[in-house]
PDB file of C-alpha atoms in Angstrom:
ATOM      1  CA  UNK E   1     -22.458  61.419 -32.057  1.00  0.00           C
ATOM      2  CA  UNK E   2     -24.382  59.753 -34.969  1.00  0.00           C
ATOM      3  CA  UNK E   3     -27.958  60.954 -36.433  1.00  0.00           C
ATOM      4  CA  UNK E   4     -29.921  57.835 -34.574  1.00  0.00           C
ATOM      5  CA  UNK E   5     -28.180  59.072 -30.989  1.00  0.00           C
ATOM      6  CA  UNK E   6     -28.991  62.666 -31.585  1.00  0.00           C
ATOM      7  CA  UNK E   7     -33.018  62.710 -32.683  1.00  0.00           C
ATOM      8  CA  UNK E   8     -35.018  59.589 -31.630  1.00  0.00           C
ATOM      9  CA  UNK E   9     -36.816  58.338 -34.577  1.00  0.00           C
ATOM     10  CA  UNK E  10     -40.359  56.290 -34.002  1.00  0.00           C
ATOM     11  CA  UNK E  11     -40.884  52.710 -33.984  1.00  0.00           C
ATOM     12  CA  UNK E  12     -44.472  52.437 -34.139  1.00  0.00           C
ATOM     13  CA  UNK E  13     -46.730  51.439 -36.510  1.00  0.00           C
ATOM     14  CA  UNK E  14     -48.715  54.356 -37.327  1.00  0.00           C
ATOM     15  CA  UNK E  15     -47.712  57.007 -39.683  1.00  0.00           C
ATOM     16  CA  UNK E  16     -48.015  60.575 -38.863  1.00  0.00           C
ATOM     17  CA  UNK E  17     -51.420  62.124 -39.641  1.00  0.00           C
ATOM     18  CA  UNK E  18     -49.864  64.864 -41.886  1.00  0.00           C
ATOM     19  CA  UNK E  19     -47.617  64.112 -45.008  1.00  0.00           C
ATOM     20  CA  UNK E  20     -45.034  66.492 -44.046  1.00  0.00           C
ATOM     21  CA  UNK E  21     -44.327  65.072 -40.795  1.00  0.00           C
ATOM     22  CA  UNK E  22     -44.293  61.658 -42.436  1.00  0.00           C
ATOM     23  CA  UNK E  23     -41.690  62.852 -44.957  1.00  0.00           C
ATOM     24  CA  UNK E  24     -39.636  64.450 -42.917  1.00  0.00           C
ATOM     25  CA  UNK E  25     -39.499  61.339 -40.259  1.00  0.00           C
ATOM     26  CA  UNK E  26     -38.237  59.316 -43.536  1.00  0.00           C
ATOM     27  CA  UNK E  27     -35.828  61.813 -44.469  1.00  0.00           C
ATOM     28  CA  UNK E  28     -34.845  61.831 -40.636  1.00  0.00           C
ATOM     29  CA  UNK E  29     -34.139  58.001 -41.014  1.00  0.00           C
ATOM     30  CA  UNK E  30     -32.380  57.816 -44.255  1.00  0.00           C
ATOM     31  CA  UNK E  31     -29.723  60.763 -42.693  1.00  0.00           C
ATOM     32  CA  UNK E  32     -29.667  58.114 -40.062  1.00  0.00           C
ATOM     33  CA  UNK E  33     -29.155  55.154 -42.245  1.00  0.00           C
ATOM     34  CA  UNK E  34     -26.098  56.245 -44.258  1.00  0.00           C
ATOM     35  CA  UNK E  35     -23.055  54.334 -43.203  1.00  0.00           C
ATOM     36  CA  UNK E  36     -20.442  56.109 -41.337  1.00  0.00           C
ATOM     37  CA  UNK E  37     -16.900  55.396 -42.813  1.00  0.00           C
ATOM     38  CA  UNK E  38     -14.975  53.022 -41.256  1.00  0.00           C
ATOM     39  CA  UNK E  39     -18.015  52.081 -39.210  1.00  0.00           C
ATOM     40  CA  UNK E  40     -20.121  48.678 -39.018  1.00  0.00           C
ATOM     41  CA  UNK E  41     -23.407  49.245 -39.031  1.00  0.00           C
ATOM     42  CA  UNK E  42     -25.386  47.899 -36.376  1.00  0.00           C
ATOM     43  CA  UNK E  43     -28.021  45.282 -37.993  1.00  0.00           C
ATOM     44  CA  UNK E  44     -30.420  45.623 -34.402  1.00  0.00           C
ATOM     45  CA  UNK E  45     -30.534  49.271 -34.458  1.00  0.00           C
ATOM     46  CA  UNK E  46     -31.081  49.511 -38.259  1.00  0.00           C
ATOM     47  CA  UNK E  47     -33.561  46.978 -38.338  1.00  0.00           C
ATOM     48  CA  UNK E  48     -36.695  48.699 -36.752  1.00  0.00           C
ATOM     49  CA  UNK E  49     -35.414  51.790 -38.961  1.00  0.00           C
ATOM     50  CA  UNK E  50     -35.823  50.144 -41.967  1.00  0.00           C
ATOM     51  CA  UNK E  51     -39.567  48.924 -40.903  1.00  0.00           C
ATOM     52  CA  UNK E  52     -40.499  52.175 -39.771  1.00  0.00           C
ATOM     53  CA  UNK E  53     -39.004  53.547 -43.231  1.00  0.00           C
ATOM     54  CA  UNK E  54     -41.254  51.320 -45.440  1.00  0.00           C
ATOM     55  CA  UNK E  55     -44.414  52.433 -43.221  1.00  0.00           C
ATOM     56  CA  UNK E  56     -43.943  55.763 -43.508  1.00  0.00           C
ATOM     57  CA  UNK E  57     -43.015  55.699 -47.424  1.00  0.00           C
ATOM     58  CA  UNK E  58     -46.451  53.815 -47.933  1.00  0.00           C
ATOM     59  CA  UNK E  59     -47.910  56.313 -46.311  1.00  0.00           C
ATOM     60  CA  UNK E  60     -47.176  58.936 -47.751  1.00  0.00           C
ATOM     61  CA  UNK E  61     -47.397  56.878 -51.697  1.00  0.00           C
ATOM     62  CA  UNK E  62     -50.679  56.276 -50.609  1.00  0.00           C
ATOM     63  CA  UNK E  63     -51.061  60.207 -49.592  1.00  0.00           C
ATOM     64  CA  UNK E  64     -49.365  61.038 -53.108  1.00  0.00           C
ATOM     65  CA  UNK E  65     -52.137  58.736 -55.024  1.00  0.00           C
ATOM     66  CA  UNK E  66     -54.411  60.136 -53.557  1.00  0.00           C
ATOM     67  CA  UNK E  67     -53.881  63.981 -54.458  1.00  0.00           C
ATOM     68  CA  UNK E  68     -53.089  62.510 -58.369  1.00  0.00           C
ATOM     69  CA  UNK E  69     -56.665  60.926 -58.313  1.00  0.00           C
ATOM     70  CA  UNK E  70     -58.337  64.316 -57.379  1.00  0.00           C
ATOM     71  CA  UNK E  71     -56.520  65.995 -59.752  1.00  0.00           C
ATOM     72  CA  UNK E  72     -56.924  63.717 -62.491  1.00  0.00           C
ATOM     73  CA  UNK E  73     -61.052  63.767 -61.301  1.00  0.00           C
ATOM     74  CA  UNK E  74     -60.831  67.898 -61.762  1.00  0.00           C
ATOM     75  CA  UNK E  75     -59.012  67.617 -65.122  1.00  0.00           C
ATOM     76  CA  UNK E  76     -61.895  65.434 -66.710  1.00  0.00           C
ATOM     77  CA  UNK E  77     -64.651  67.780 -65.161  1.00  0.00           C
ATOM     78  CA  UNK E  78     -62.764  70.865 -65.633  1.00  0.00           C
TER      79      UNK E  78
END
């Protein structure tokens, strides 16, 4: 049985509201995204994967910016 069978991954739109569940979600669907050998990959179950995927890596770039910017702000005051 193959990653995407054994732990269902979400489709939505929203990211998690914490970065760690976000991050682990995407590290979820890249175990689920490497090819199996010997295997063709199946282009309609990859496909909402891959969107999910570049939702939850904005999110949590965004999340990442965010935390530099504060910490930039208390270098200069600091």
């Amino acid at each position: 049985m193959n990653q995407m069978q054994q732990s269902p991954i979400n489709t939505g739109n929203e990211p998690p509201t914490k970065f760690a569940d976000a991050y682990a979600e995407l590290q979820r669907i890249a175990a689920a995204l490497k090819p199996e050998q010997g295997k063709i990959p199946d282009v309609d179950a990859i496909e909402p994967l891959v969107k999910r995927a570049n939702i939850l890596a904005k999110y949590c770039q965004d999340r990442i910016d965010a935390v530099r910017k504060l910490v930039d702000e208390q270098q200069e005051h600091g």
